[in-house]
Amino acid sequence: MTKKQAPPQATIRRLSVYLRYLSGLENDGAKVISSQDLAGYLALNPAQVRKDLAYFGEFGKRGVGYSVKKLRDHIIKILGLQQVRKVAIIGAGGRLGRALALYTGFEKRNFKVSALFDNDPRVIGTVLSADAGEICPIENLPRIVKDRNIEILILTVPAQAIKEIYDLIMLSGVQAVLNFAPFKLISNENVVVNNVDLTTELESLSYHLRLKEAGEPLPTTDSTEEE
Amino acid sequence: MTKKQAPPQATIRRLSVYLRYLSGLENDGAKVISSQDLAGYLALNPAQVRKDLAYFGEFGKRGVGYSVKKLRDHIIKILGLQQVRKVAIIGAGGRLGRALALYTGFEKRNFKVSALFDNDPRVIGTVLSADAGEICPIENLPRIVKDRNIEILILTVPAQAIKEIYDLIMLSGVQAVLNFAPFKLISNENVVVNNVDLTTELESLSYHLRLKEAGEPLPTTDSTEEE
DNA sequence: GCTTGTGAAACGTTTCACAGCA
DNA sequence: TGCTGTGAAACGTTTCACAAGC
């Protein structure tokens, strides 16, 4: 095995998808899976699956495939999912924030919503779940993040709130942010940011609708889509 | 001007981001913006901004920049946002579905939630908003999509529901899907799909946290997507 | 002067094709 | 035989660098 280079971001995301599929396979009692089968299910190229996994070691057996259980355990380790990751939601009084605060799917995947924040006095003090406790004022973010060892912040605030919270986030020392707010947060050396922009998702779909309206029953094989 | 090739998917998404920024600029009274300034604000390369725009025409003036108003209008046309796009939510009884059904931000961007679906008898018949009317049984999806000219479906259903709804979606003739459900839907020639996977977003952040724990340097990346 | 539009170069990711091994 | 692991090729996107034009 030679010197490995850093895996692409896309590889990390696919690992997460492989993991979910492998968990299902294990429940069904499957012992072994080939890159062919894994790729087929997810509409990927088998070589890509093998490359993705090879970034992290040699997990397969030639002529056989990958042990479902062993591969699953490896991916859990690679993604750092053995331990519970504590999460806080900023903007917990809004619709999306509340929905995420009450969403139970995170716990199944080892993420625990452990604090809630908002700046609206009407919701501060409200209790949405036992684990997360009451909604706290945003000013308390740095202290509470440290007290409760929060590792990930989920942002669901309106656009104008960014000015108010950016410095507090940086002060908090948190290292990862999942941003649903309608502005792009840039990763820096201290904080990794994943941006999810619902408007952009809908607008990119609108673009494809417009393309079809414009009538491109095509001579050439187009395939404008991605994952 | 020579033969244009198809713009990358990433370009389409950036157009959506440019559009939001341009709208803000216009409110602030700005008349002209350079690729330099636009790129600076969004942490992009100026050449990339120019290339993105050049896929669709020559909108700028050399030595000057781009007219904020004209560029904004162009992007609206490119993305097909002049007209209202009707949206339906499948899984409107769940937490995320409800939050999106009640979210008012879509309307501001010209998307109108015009129908709601669920398969839970306890929520069918419930009215969440005047425009969307009452929550309908999923069986009615194909008929209602056609009756109300729904163009985009938003999926917020649990994993096991896919078997039940996949054929109904294809039958409905809808051409675009925004999928929040924890399985990957593949685009085909009839339907474009954007996948947003909350678990994958969190797990990729967990990977970066684990990297830092292991004491490795961080390549600053960011994401979106996807897919 | 300044900024756009664009070929060409650089970079990154995916796919191919096959050696190596069970 | 069957499937993995991997260099090399193919492909796609981003960045550079500069000619063209205001």
Short mmCIF file of C-alpha atoms (C1' of nucleotides) in Angstrom, two decimals:
data_model
loop_
_atom_site.label_atom_id
_atom_site.label_comp_id
_atom_site.label_asym_id
_atom_site.label_seq_id
_atom_site.Cartn_x
_atom_site.Cartn_y
_atom_site.Cartn_z
CA MET A 1 0.00 0.00 0.00
CA THR A 2 1.47 3.30 -1.11
CA LYS A 3 1.16 6.84 0.21
CA LYS A 4 -2.48 7.90 0.25
CA GLN A 5 -3.69 11.27 -0.80
CA ALA A 6 -6.62 13.05 0.78
CA PRO A 7 -10.01 11.68 -0.32
CA PRO A 8 -12.31 14.04 -2.22
CA GLN A 9 -15.22 15.60 -0.41
CA ALA A 10 -17.53 13.66 -2.73
CA THR A 11 -16.01 10.41 -1.46
CA ILE A 12 -16.85 11.32 2.13
CA ARG A 13 -20.47 11.93 1.19
CA ARG A 14 -20.70 8.66 -0.65
CA LEU A 15 -19.32 6.83 2.38
CA SER A 16 -22.29 8.12 4.33
CA VAL A 17 -24.62 6.74 1.68
CA TYR A 18 -22.78 3.39 1.59
CA LEU A 19 -23.12 3.23 5.35
CA ARG A 20 -26.87 3.54 5.27
CA TYR A 21 -27.16 0.89 2.60
CA LEU A 22 -24.81 -1.47 4.44
CA SER A 23 -26.87 -1.10 7.62
CA GLY A 24 -29.92 -2.19 5.69
CA LEU A 25 -28.03 -5.11 4.17
CA GLU A 26 -26.85 -6.26 7.56
CA ASN A 27 -30.42 -6.25 8.85
CA ASP A 28 -31.37 -8.40 5.90
CA GLY A 29 -28.66 -10.86 6.84
CA ALA A 30 -26.30 -10.26 3.91
CA LYS A 31 -22.71 -11.22 4.68
CA VAL A 32 -20.82 -10.03 1.64
CA ILE A 33 -21.28 -7.37 -1.04
CA SER A 34 -19.34 -6.63 -4.22
CA SER A 35 -18.51 -3.18 -5.53
CA GLN A 36 -20.63 -4.14 -8.52
CA ASP A 37 -23.76 -4.65 -6.42
CA LEU A 38 -23.17 -1.63 -4.22
CA ALA A 39 -22.63 0.56 -7.27
CA GLY A 40 -25.64 -0.87 -9.06
CA TYR A 41 -27.95 0.00 -6.22
CA LEU A 42 -26.70 3.58 -6.01
CA ALA A 43 -26.28 4.16 -9.75
CA LEU A 44 -22.53 4.56 -9.46
CA ASN A 45 -19.55 3.09 -11.24
CA PRO A 46 -18.09 0.02 -9.47
CA ALA A 47 -14.56 1.39 -9.87
CA GLN A 48 -15.62 4.49 -8.03
CA VAL A 49 -16.89 2.49 -5.11
CA ARG A 50 -13.60 0.61 -4.93
CA LYS A 51 -11.57 3.79 -5.17
CA ASP A 52 -13.65 5.45 -2.47
CA LEU A 53 -12.96 2.58 -0.10
CA ALA A 54 -9.32 2.19 -1.10
CA TYR A 55 -8.57 5.69 0.17
CA PHE A 56 -8.89 4.28 3.65
CA GLY A 57 -7.42 0.81 3.38
CA GLU A 58 -7.85 -2.57 1.72
CA PHE A 59 -11.14 -3.78 3.04
CA GLY A 60 -12.11 -6.25 0.35
CA LYS A 61 -11.19 -9.81 -0.61
CA ARG A 62 -10.35 -10.40 -4.26
CA GLY A 63 -12.70 -12.84 -5.89
CA VAL A 64 -15.18 -12.38 -3.05
CA GLY A 65 -16.14 -8.82 -2.19
CA TYR A 66 -16.48 -6.84 1.03
CA SER A 67 -17.70 -8.19 4.35
CA VAL A 68 -20.84 -6.19 5.07
CA LYS A 69 -20.25 -6.05 8.80
CA LYS A 70 -16.55 -5.25 8.60
CA LEU A 71 -17.04 -2.61 5.96
CA ARG A 72 -19.82 -0.99 7.95
CA ASP A 73 -17.64 -0.87 11.06
CA HIS A 74 -14.79 0.65 9.07
CA ILE A 75 -16.96 3.41 7.63
CA ILE A 76 -18.34 4.20 11.08
CA LYS A 77 -14.78 4.68 12.29
CA ILE A 78 -13.74 6.69 9.24
CA LEU A 79 -16.67 9.08 9.67
CA GLY A 80 -16.10 9.35 13.41
CA LEU A 81 -19.54 8.01 14.24
CA GLN A 82 -18.64 5.67 17.12
CA GLN A 83 -19.18 8.51 19.55
CA VAL A 84 -22.25 10.66 20.06
CA ARG A 85 -21.86 14.09 18.43
CA LYS A 86 -23.62 16.91 20.24
CA VAL A 87 -25.50 19.39 18.10
CA ALA A 88 -27.10 22.77 18.78
CA ILE A 89 -29.72 24.54 16.69
CA ILE A 90 -29.61 28.31 16.24
CA GLY A 91 -32.95 29.69 15.20
CA ALA A 92 -34.87 26.99 17.05
CA GLY A 93 -37.92 29.25 17.26
CA GLY A 94 -38.41 29.30 13.50
CA ARG A 95 -40.28 26.69 11.54
CA LEU A 96 -37.32 24.82 10.16
CA GLY A 97 -35.37 25.04 13.41
CA ARG A 98 -38.29 23.68 15.37
CA ALA A 99 -38.82 20.85 12.93
CA LEU A 100 -35.18 19.85 13.21
CA ALA A 101 -35.23 20.18 17.00
CA LEU A 102 -38.13 17.76 17.14
CA TYR A 103 -36.84 15.43 14.43
CA THR A 104 -35.94 12.10 15.99
CA GLY A 105 -33.96 10.72 13.07
CA PHE A 106 -30.70 12.32 14.20
CA GLU A 107 -30.52 10.31 17.40
CA LYS A 108 -30.66 7.07 15.47
CA ARG A 109 -27.53 8.18 13.68
CA ASN A 110 -25.72 9.16 16.87
CA PHE A 111 -26.27 12.91 16.73
CA LYS A 112 -27.85 14.44 19.82
CA VAL A 113 -29.54 17.83 19.85
CA SER A 114 -28.24 19.23 23.13
CA ALA A 115 -28.99 22.95 23.01
CA LEU A 116 -31.37 25.36 21.30
CA PHE A 117 -30.95 29.08 20.67
CA ASP A 118 -33.05 31.94 19.41
CA ASN A 119 -33.15 35.70 19.79
CA ASP A 120 -36.92 36.07 19.97
CA PRO A 121 -37.95 36.78 23.59
CA ARG A 122 -41.30 35.11 22.92
CA VAL A 123 -39.70 31.69 22.44
CA ILE A 124 -36.74 31.95 24.80
CA GLY A 125 -37.40 29.71 27.76
CA THR A 126 -39.64 27.37 25.80
CA VAL A 127 -38.83 23.66 26.17
CA LEU A 128 -39.06 21.57 23.00
CA SER A 129 -37.38 18.40 24.21
CA ALA A 130 -35.92 17.10 27.41
CA ASP A 131 -32.40 16.61 26.05
CA ALA A 132 -32.07 20.04 24.53
CA GLY A 133 -33.62 21.89 27.45
CA GLU A 134 -35.09 25.32 27.04
CA ILE A 135 -34.38 27.71 24.20
CA CYS A 136 -31.55 30.04 25.23
CA PRO A 137 -30.71 33.57 24.15
CA ILE A 138 -28.09 33.67 21.41
CA GLU A 139 -25.75 35.70 23.61
CA ASN A 140 -25.20 32.58 25.69
CA LEU A 141 -23.96 30.56 22.70
CA PRO A 142 -20.21 30.65 23.44
CA ARG A 143 -20.64 29.68 27.08
CA ILE A 144 -23.17 26.91 26.51
CA VAL A 145 -21.26 25.42 23.58
CA LYS A 146 -18.27 25.04 25.85
CA ASP A 147 -20.25 23.87 28.89
CA ARG A 148 -22.09 21.16 26.98
CA ASN A 149 -19.31 20.24 24.54
CA ILE A 150 -21.37 21.05 21.47
CA GLU A 151 -19.48 20.04 18.33
CA ILE A 152 -21.84 20.99 15.52
CA LEU A 153 -24.09 24.03 15.03
CA ILE A 154 -27.13 23.92 12.78
CA LEU A 155 -28.12 27.38 11.54
CA THR A 156 -31.74 28.04 10.60
CA VAL A 157 -31.88 31.80 10.93
CA PRO A 158 -33.14 34.51 8.56
CA ALA A 159 -30.62 36.32 6.36
CA GLN A 160 -30.34 39.47 8.45
CA ALA A 161 -29.40 37.50 11.57
CA ILE A 162 -25.96 36.61 10.28
CA LYS A 163 -24.36 39.84 11.46
CA GLU A 164 -25.54 39.20 14.96
CA ILE A 165 -24.42 35.59 15.20
CA TYR A 166 -21.26 35.28 13.14
CA ASP A 167 -18.90 36.53 15.83
CA LEU A 168 -20.67 34.50 18.49
CA ILE A 169 -20.17 31.35 16.43
CA MET A 170 -16.48 32.04 15.98
CA LEU A 171 -16.15 32.87 19.66
CA SER A 172 -17.84 29.64 20.64
CA GLY A 173 -14.96 27.62 19.24
CA VAL A 174 -17.29 25.19 17.51
CA GLN A 175 -15.61 23.40 14.61
CA ALA A 176 -18.48 22.44 12.33
CA VAL A 177 -21.57 24.23 11.03
CA LEU A 178 -24.48 23.03 8.96
CA ASN A 179 -25.96 26.18 7.47
CA PHE A 180 -29.53 26.32 6.15
CA ALA A 181 -29.67 30.10 6.21
CA PRO A 182 -29.96 31.92 2.88
CA PHE A 183 -26.38 33.12 2.66
CA LYS A 184 -23.17 31.29 1.99
CA LEU A 185 -20.93 30.73 4.98
CA ILE A 186 -17.33 30.12 4.03
CA SER A 187 -15.23 27.47 5.73
CA ASN A 188 -12.03 28.67 7.33
CA GLU A 189 -9.18 26.93 9.08
CA ASN A 190 -11.13 26.74 12.35
CA VAL A 191 -14.61 25.90 11.15
CA VAL A 192 -15.91 23.57 8.44
CA VAL A 193 -19.21 24.66 6.93
CA ASN A 194 -21.71 22.70 4.86
CA ASN A 195 -24.22 24.98 3.17
CA VAL A 196 -27.69 23.73 2.27
CA ASP A 197 -29.72 26.27 0.38
CA LEU A 198 -33.35 25.33 -0.18
CA THR A 199 -33.94 28.22 -2.55
CA THR A 200 -31.00 27.20 -4.71
CA GLU A 201 -32.30 23.64 -4.84
CA LEU A 202 -35.70 24.80 -6.07
CA GLU A 203 -34.23 27.31 -8.49
CA SER A 204 -31.95 24.77 -10.08
CA LEU A 205 -35.00 22.56 -10.60
CA SER A 206 -36.78 25.52 -12.15
CA TYR A 207 -33.88 25.89 -14.58
CA HIS A 208 -34.37 22.30 -15.73
CA LEU A 209 -38.10 22.85 -16.11
CA ARG A 210 -37.43 25.90 -18.25
CA LEU A 211 -35.02 23.89 -20.38
CA LYS A 212 -37.72 21.33 -21.06
CA GLU A 213 -40.28 24.03 -21.81
CA ALA A 214 -37.85 25.48 -24.34
CA GLY A 215 -38.16 22.13 -26.05
CA GLU A 216 -34.94 20.31 -26.33
CA PRO A 217 -36.18 16.86 -27.37
CA LEU A 218 -32.61 16.27 -28.06
CA PRO A 219 -30.55 14.88 -30.88
CA THR A 220 -27.49 14.61 -28.65
CA THR A 221 -27.39 12.58 -25.47
CA ASP A 222 -27.70 15.13 -22.76
CA SER A 223 -27.44 14.29 -19.13
CA THR A 224 -27.50 17.53 -17.25
CA GLU A 225 -28.18 15.94 -13.93
CA GLU A 226 -26.08 14.79 -11.08
CA GLU A 227 -26.75 13.08 -7.82
CA MET B 1 -19.69 34.38 -30.61
CA THR B 2 -19.04 30.69 -31.04
CA LYS B 3 -20.98 27.55 -30.28
CA LYS B 4 -21.92 27.36 -26.61
CA GLN B 5 -21.72 24.19 -24.65
CA ALA B 6 -24.06 23.24 -21.82
CA PRO B 7 -23.32 24.96 -18.51
CA PRO B 8 -22.22 22.79 -15.59
CA GLN B 9 -24.71 22.06 -12.86
CA ALA B 10 -22.48 24.00 -10.48
CA THR B 11 -22.91 27.08 -12.64
CA ILE B 12 -26.70 26.86 -12.35
CA ARG B 13 -26.46 26.74 -8.58
CA ARG B 14 -24.12 29.71 -8.48
CA LEU B 15 -26.54 31.69 -10.64
CA SER B 16 -29.12 31.23 -7.90
CA VAL B 17 -26.66 32.58 -5.38
CA TYR B 18 -25.70 35.51 -7.62
CA LEU B 19 -29.39 36.29 -8.00
CA ARG B 20 -29.95 36.62 -4.29
CA TYR B 21 -26.94 38.87 -3.90
CA LEU B 22 -27.96 41.02 -6.85
CA SER B 23 -31.43 41.46 -5.38
CA GLY B 24 -29.84 42.78 -2.21
CA LEU B 25 -27.56 45.08 -4.19
CA GLU B 26 -30.49 46.47 -6.11
CA ASN B 27 -32.29 47.27 -2.87
CA ASP B 28 -29.19 49.09 -1.71
CA GLY B 29 -29.27 51.16 -4.88
CA ALA B 30 -26.15 49.75 -6.55
CA LYS B 31 -26.20 50.19 -10.32
CA VAL B 32 -23.13 48.25 -11.45
CA ILE B 33 -21.08 45.34 -10.12
CA SER B 34 -17.82 43.84 -11.34
CA SER B 35 -17.00 40.14 -11.43
CA GLN B 36 -14.24 41.00 -8.97
CA ASP B 37 -16.69 42.34 -6.38
CA LEU B 38 -19.26 39.62 -6.91
CA ALA B 39 -16.59 36.95 -6.58
CA GLY B 40 -15.07 38.60 -3.52
CA TYR B 41 -18.33 38.55 -1.66
CA LEU B 42 -18.96 34.90 -2.41
CA ALA B 43 -15.36 33.71 -2.06
CA LEU B 44 -15.14 32.71 -5.70
CA ASN B 45 -12.69 33.39 -8.49
CA PRO B 46 -13.65 36.39 -10.67
CA ALA B 47 -12.95 34.41 -13.83
CA GLN B 48 -15.42 31.81 -12.69
CA VAL B 49 -18.13 34.41 -12.27
CA ARG B 50 -17.45 35.70 -15.77
CA LYS B 51 -17.47 32.20 -17.24
CA ASP B 52 -20.70 31.35 -15.47
CA LEU B 53 -22.39 34.38 -16.98
CA ALA B 54 -20.79 33.98 -20.40
CA TYR B 55 -22.52 30.62 -20.85
CA PHE B 56 -25.72 32.57 -21.39
CA GLY B 57 -24.60 35.66 -23.28
CA GLU B 58 -22.48 38.79 -23.03
CA PHE B 59 -24.07 40.73 -20.23
CA GLY B 60 -21.17 42.92 -19.15
CA LYS B 61 -19.48 46.10 -20.36
CA ARG B 62 -15.70 46.02 -20.53
CA GLY B 63 -14.05 48.52 -18.28
CA VAL B 64 -17.32 48.91 -16.37
CA GLY B 65 -18.90 45.70 -15.12
CA TYR B 66 -22.43 44.33 -15.09
CA SER B 67 -25.61 46.35 -14.71
CA VAL B 68 -27.15 45.03 -11.50
CA LYS B 69 -30.70 45.35 -12.74
CA LYS B 70 -30.08 43.89 -16.19
CA LEU B 71 -28.04 41.01 -14.85
CA ARG B 72 -30.67 40.22 -12.29
CA ASP B 73 -33.38 40.17 -14.94
CA HIS B 74 -31.27 37.92 -17.13
CA ILE B 75 -30.69 35.40 -14.37
CA ILE B 76 -34.39 35.34 -13.54
CA LYS B 77 -35.11 34.45 -17.16
CA ILE B 78 -32.32 31.87 -17.32
CA LEU B 79 -33.60 30.11 -14.21
CA GLY B 80 -37.19 30.29 -15.40
CA LEU B 81 -38.31 32.32 -12.40
CA GLN B 82 -40.55 34.86 -14.12
CA GLN B 83 -43.50 32.55 -13.64
CA VAL B 84 -44.84 31.07 -10.42
CA ARG B 85 -43.79 27.43 -10.01
CA LYS B 86 -46.32 25.26 -8.22
CA VAL B 87 -44.96 22.86 -5.64
CA ALA B 88 -46.46 19.97 -3.69
CA ILE B 89 -45.15 18.39 -0.51
CA ILE B 90 -45.36 14.63 0.02
CA GLY B 91 -45.12 13.74 3.67
CA ALA B 92 -46.74 16.96 4.80
CA GLY B 93 -47.81 15.33 8.06
CA GLY B 94 -44.23 14.82 9.22
CA ARG B 95 -42.15 17.40 11.01
CA LEU B 96 -40.02 18.50 8.11
CA GLY B 97 -42.92 18.41 5.66
CA ARG B 98 -45.05 20.56 7.94
CA ALA B 99 -42.24 23.03 8.47
CA LEU B 100 -41.78 23.40 4.72
CA ALA B 101 -45.53 23.65 4.14
CA LEU B 102 -45.69 26.56 6.58
CA TYR B 103 -42.44 28.17 5.46
CA THR B 104 -43.23 31.48 3.82
CA GLY B 105 -39.84 32.03 2.21
CA PHE B 106 -40.72 30.07 -0.93
CA GLU B 107 -43.46 32.48 -1.97
CA LYS B 108 -41.02 35.37 -1.97
CA ARG B 109 -39.00 33.47 -4.53
CA ASN B 110 -42.01 32.67 -6.70
CA PHE B 111 -42.61 29.09 -5.60
CA LYS B 112 -46.14 28.35 -4.39
CA VAL B 113 -47.01 25.36 -2.25
CA SER B 114 -50.24 24.25 -3.90
CA ALA B 115 -50.90 20.75 -2.60
CA LEU B 116 -50.04 18.56 0.37
CA PHE B 117 -50.01 14.78 0.64
CA ASP B 118 -49.61 12.17 3.34
CA ASN B 119 -50.67 8.60 3.93
CA ASP B 120 -51.50 8.95 7.61
CA PRO B 121 -55.31 8.96 8.08
CA ARG B 122 -54.86 11.10 11.19
CA VAL B 123 -53.54 14.06 9.21
CA ILE B 124 -55.44 13.62 5.95
CA GLY B 125 -58.02 16.39 5.72
CA THR B 126 -56.02 18.76 7.91
CA VAL B 127 -55.62 22.27 6.50
CA LEU B 128 -52.18 23.87 6.98
CA SER B 129 -52.55 26.84 4.66
CA ALA B 130 -55.23 28.34 2.46
CA ASP B 131 -53.28 27.97 -0.79
CA ALA B 132 -52.35 24.36 -0.33
CA GLY B 133 -55.75 23.27 0.92
CA GLU B 134 -56.19 20.12 2.95
CA ILE B 135 -53.73 17.25 3.13
CA CYS B 136 -54.71 14.64 0.54
CA PRO B 137 -54.15 10.88 0.44
CA ILE B 138 -51.10 9.92 -1.58
CA GLU B 139 -53.23 7.86 -3.96
CA ASN B 140 -54.61 11.11 -5.35
CA LEU B 141 -51.16 12.40 -6.30
CA PRO B 142 -51.33 11.77 -10.07
CA ARG B 143 -54.76 13.31 -10.45
CA ILE B 144 -54.11 16.37 -8.31
CA VAL B 145 -50.70 17.06 -9.85
CA LYS B 146 -52.38 17.23 -13.23
CA ASP B 147 -55.44 19.18 -12.04
CA ARG B 148 -53.37 21.86 -10.29
CA ASN B 149 -50.43 21.91 -12.70
CA ILE B 150 -47.90 21.03 -10.01
CA GLU B 151 -44.38 21.19 -11.43
CA ILE B 152 -42.17 20.27 -8.49
CA LEU B 153 -42.58 17.65 -5.76
CA ILE B 154 -40.83 17.95 -2.41
CA LEU B 155 -40.39 14.57 -0.71
CA THR B 156 -40.16 14.45 3.08
CA VAL B 157 -41.16 10.86 3.70
CA PRO B 158 -39.51 8.10 5.76
CA ALA B 159 -37.31 5.56 3.99
CA GLN B 160 -39.83 2.77 3.80
CA ALA B 161 -42.38 4.97 2.04
CA ILE B 162 -40.44 5.03 -1.21
CA LYS B 163 -41.91 1.77 -2.49
CA GLU B 164 -45.38 3.14 -2.08
CA ILE B 165 -44.82 6.49 -3.74
CA TYR B 166 -42.27 5.92 -6.49
CA ASP B 167 -44.74 4.68 -9.09
CA LEU B 168 -47.24 7.36 -8.15
CA ILE B 169 -44.61 10.04 -8.73
CA MET B 170 -43.72 8.65 -12.13
CA LEU B 171 -47.38 8.32 -13.00
CA SER B 172 -48.04 11.92 -12.02
CA GLY B 173 -45.89 13.16 -14.87
CA VAL B 174 -44.14 15.69 -12.65
CA GLN B 175 -40.75 16.71 -14.03
CA ALA B 176 -38.80 17.81 -10.96
CA VAL B 177 -38.33 16.41 -7.46
CA LEU B 178 -36.55 17.80 -4.42
CA ASN B 179 -35.89 14.77 -2.24
CA PHE B 180 -35.19 15.07 1.48
CA ALA B 181 -35.92 11.42 2.17
CA PRO B 182 -33.04 9.21 3.31
CA PHE B 183 -32.52 7.36 0.05
CA LYS B 184 -31.05 8.49 -3.21
CA LEU B 185 -33.49 9.09 -6.02
CA ILE B 186 -31.89 8.91 -9.44
CA SER B 187 -32.75 11.37 -12.18
CA ASN B 188 -34.04 9.88 -15.40
CA GLU B 189 -35.00 11.35 -18.76
CA ASN B 190 -38.44 12.35 -17.49
CA VAL B 191 -37.67 13.60 -13.99
CA VAL B 192 -34.81 15.68 -12.59
CA VAL B 193 -34.06 14.98 -8.94
CA ASN B 194 -32.09 17.01 -6.41
CA ASN B 195 -31.26 15.01 -3.32
CA VAL B 196 -30.68 16.70 0.02
CA ASP B 197 -29.59 14.29 2.71
CA LEU B 198 -29.45 15.75 6.20
CA THR B 199 -27.73 12.69 7.62
CA THR B 200 -25.01 12.85 5.01
CA GLU B 201 -24.45 16.53 5.78
CA LEU B 202 -23.99 15.80 9.46
CA GLU B 203 -21.86 12.74 8.84
CA SER B 204 -19.51 14.59 6.55
CA LEU B 205 -19.08 17.20 9.28
CA SER B 206 -18.38 14.39 11.72
CA TYR B 207 -15.62 13.19 9.39
CA HIS B 208 -13.97 16.59 9.54
CA LEU B 209 -14.26 16.65 13.32
CA ARG B 210 -12.59 13.26 13.50
CA LEU B 211 -9.81 14.49 11.23
CA LYS B 212 -9.13 17.37 13.59
CA GLU B 213 -9.22 15.06 16.58
CA ALA B 214 -6.62 12.98 14.82
CA GLY B 215 -4.59 16.16 14.53
CA GLU B 216 -4.48 16.51 10.79
CA PRO B 217 -4.59 19.78 8.90
CA LEU B 218 -7.84 20.74 7.28
CA PRO B 219 -8.32 21.52 3.62
CA THR B 220 -10.96 24.25 3.55
CA THR B 221 -13.83 22.98 1.49
CA ASP B 222 -17.48 23.63 1.23
CA SER B 223 -20.39 21.87 -0.22
CA THR B 224 -23.94 21.89 -1.24
CA GLU B 225 -25.21 19.62 -2.36
CA GLU B 226 -26.53 16.91 -3.34
CA GLU B 227 -26.92 15.24 -4.26
"C1'" DG C 1 -6.80 53.37 -16.91
"C1'" DC C 2 -10.23 49.37 -15.95
"C1'" DT C 3 -13.10 45.07 -16.68
"C1'" DT C 4 -15.06 41.66 -19.71
"C1'" DG C 5 -14.88 37.35 -22.49
"C1'" DT C 6 -12.30 33.36 -23.62
"C1'" DG C 7 -8.75 30.02 -25.29
"C1'" DA C 8 -5.36 27.34 -22.86
"C1'" DA C 9 -3.38 25.43 -18.78
"C1'" DA C 10 -4.02 23.48 -14.37
"C1'" DC C 11 -6.45 20.87 -11.40
"C1'" DG C 12 -9.63 17.39 -9.65
"C1'" DT C 13 -12.69 13.55 -10.19
"C1'" DT C 14 -14.45 9.58 -12.61
"C1'" DT C 15 -13.94 5.75 -15.58
"C1'" DC C 16 -11.21 2.35 -17.91
"C1'" DA C 17 -8.52 -1.60 -18.09
"C1'" DC C 18 -5.82 -4.88 -16.22
"C1'" DA C 19 -2.46 -6.93 -12.88
"C1'" DG C 20 -2.77 -9.43 -8.68
"C1'" DC C 21 -4.78 -12.39 -5.66
"C1'" DA C 22 -8.45 -15.50 -3.33
"C1'" DT D 1 -13.13 -17.98 -12.31
"C1'" DG D 2 -14.40 -13.62 -9.90
"C1'" DC D 3 -13.52 -9.48 -7.72
"C1'" DT D 4 -10.38 -6.11 -5.68
"C1'" DG D 5 -6.91 -2.41 -5.99
"C1'" DT D 6 -4.77 0.87 -8.86
"C1'" DG D 7 -2.04 3.27 -12.55
"C1'" DA D 8 -3.41 5.63 -16.66
"C1'" DA D 9 -6.76 7.74 -19.61
"C1'" DA D 10 -10.81 10.38 -20.06
"C1'" DC D 11 -13.62 13.79 -18.61
"C1'" DG D 12 -15.19 18.01 -16.35
"C1'" DT D 13 -14.45 22.18 -13.82
"C1'" DT D 14 -11.68 25.97 -12.27
"C1'" DT D 15 -8.05 29.21 -12.80
"C1'" DC D 16 -4.76 31.71 -15.52
"C1'" DA D 17 -3.48 35.09 -18.69
"C1'" DC D 18 -4.33 38.13 -22.14
"C1'" DA D 19 -6.67 40.19 -26.22
"C1'" DA D 20 -10.62 43.11 -26.93
"C1'" DG D 21 -13.22 46.96 -25.84
"C1'" DC D 22 -15.21 50.71 -22.87
#
